[in-house]
Amino acid sequence: MKRSVAMVALGTLLLSGCIQQTDVMESTEEQAAKANPQTQALEAATQAGLISEDATVGLSEEEALQQVSDAVDKTQYVVEATEETLSVGTDAASACEYYVFVVSDATGRTVGKVAVDRETGEKYNYLGDGVLDDYATFPLYDAEAEQHEGWPGSYVSPAGVMLTITQEEKAGFVYRFSDGTEGTAAVNGETAKSGDEQMNFLLADGIITVAGGGLTGNYIAQ
């Protein structure tokens, strides 16, 4: 029953990012009201008893820094962590926490800042004063490099666990984790359920959220 609750939650969590903005800049409160699908999926998994509330999920600052660095030409730009603390939300329970990095060119000129969601790994163009914009508006955004469509590919969790997915037919895929766990899953759009019904999968923005099977967490496309 607990797993079925989590699957229903995963199947309906197809909202946009936690605080993505439209053409009109939104207030911090309006941004915080938008729930990230990965965050919601993990919350649903916790409530369903598939993951402990004390379990550690999310990215370290070093992992987030690497993610930003990998998205720019490292021969021309330098990415550095800042001491800025960014938390967006109406209260502690709903707040999203972010790492903030500054990107500079070879002359030391600041090109812009990138905020990375500490839990999901999503990147945002940080405009300052708590205002985030879609990462696509970042000056060095590379659409081709950022593009990731469909389930197939390699993913990694903040803990270093690898997830590989191969798909030969639309209705299902084969998954393999680096700890040896493997199997098949039936696909229903952007959600999937393992053949043994022990794991649920959610795909959104190049991130796969797994709930159940002892491997609950976010896996980011490589």
XYZ file of N, CA, C and O in Angstrom, residues 17 24-25 133 150 164 180 209:
32
model
N 10.056 23.433 -12.524
C 11.046 23.500 -11.460
C 10.554 24.228 -10.233
O 9.567 24.940 -10.261
N 7.781 37.080 -17.294
C 7.641 38.119 -16.285
C 8.275 37.620 -14.999
O 7.921 36.573 -14.493
N 9.220 38.371 -14.429
C 9.913 37.940 -13.228
C 8.932 37.787 -12.091
O 8.117 38.664 -11.833
N 16.465 32.866 -12.252
C 15.830 32.784 -13.563
C 16.194 31.440 -14.182
O 17.117 30.757 -13.716
N 14.548 11.659 -23.008
C 14.243 10.246 -22.853
C 14.968 9.603 -21.683
O 15.802 10.200 -21.006
N 22.433 3.050 -14.947
C 22.474 2.993 -16.410
C 21.140 2.460 -16.918
O 20.651 1.440 -16.432
N 24.972 -3.499 -8.390
C 24.565 -4.804 -8.890
C 23.076 -4.984 -9.049
O 22.621 -5.952 -9.680
N 14.463 10.405 -10.485
C 14.241 10.205 -9.052
C 13.767 8.776 -8.854
O 12.798 8.349 -9.478
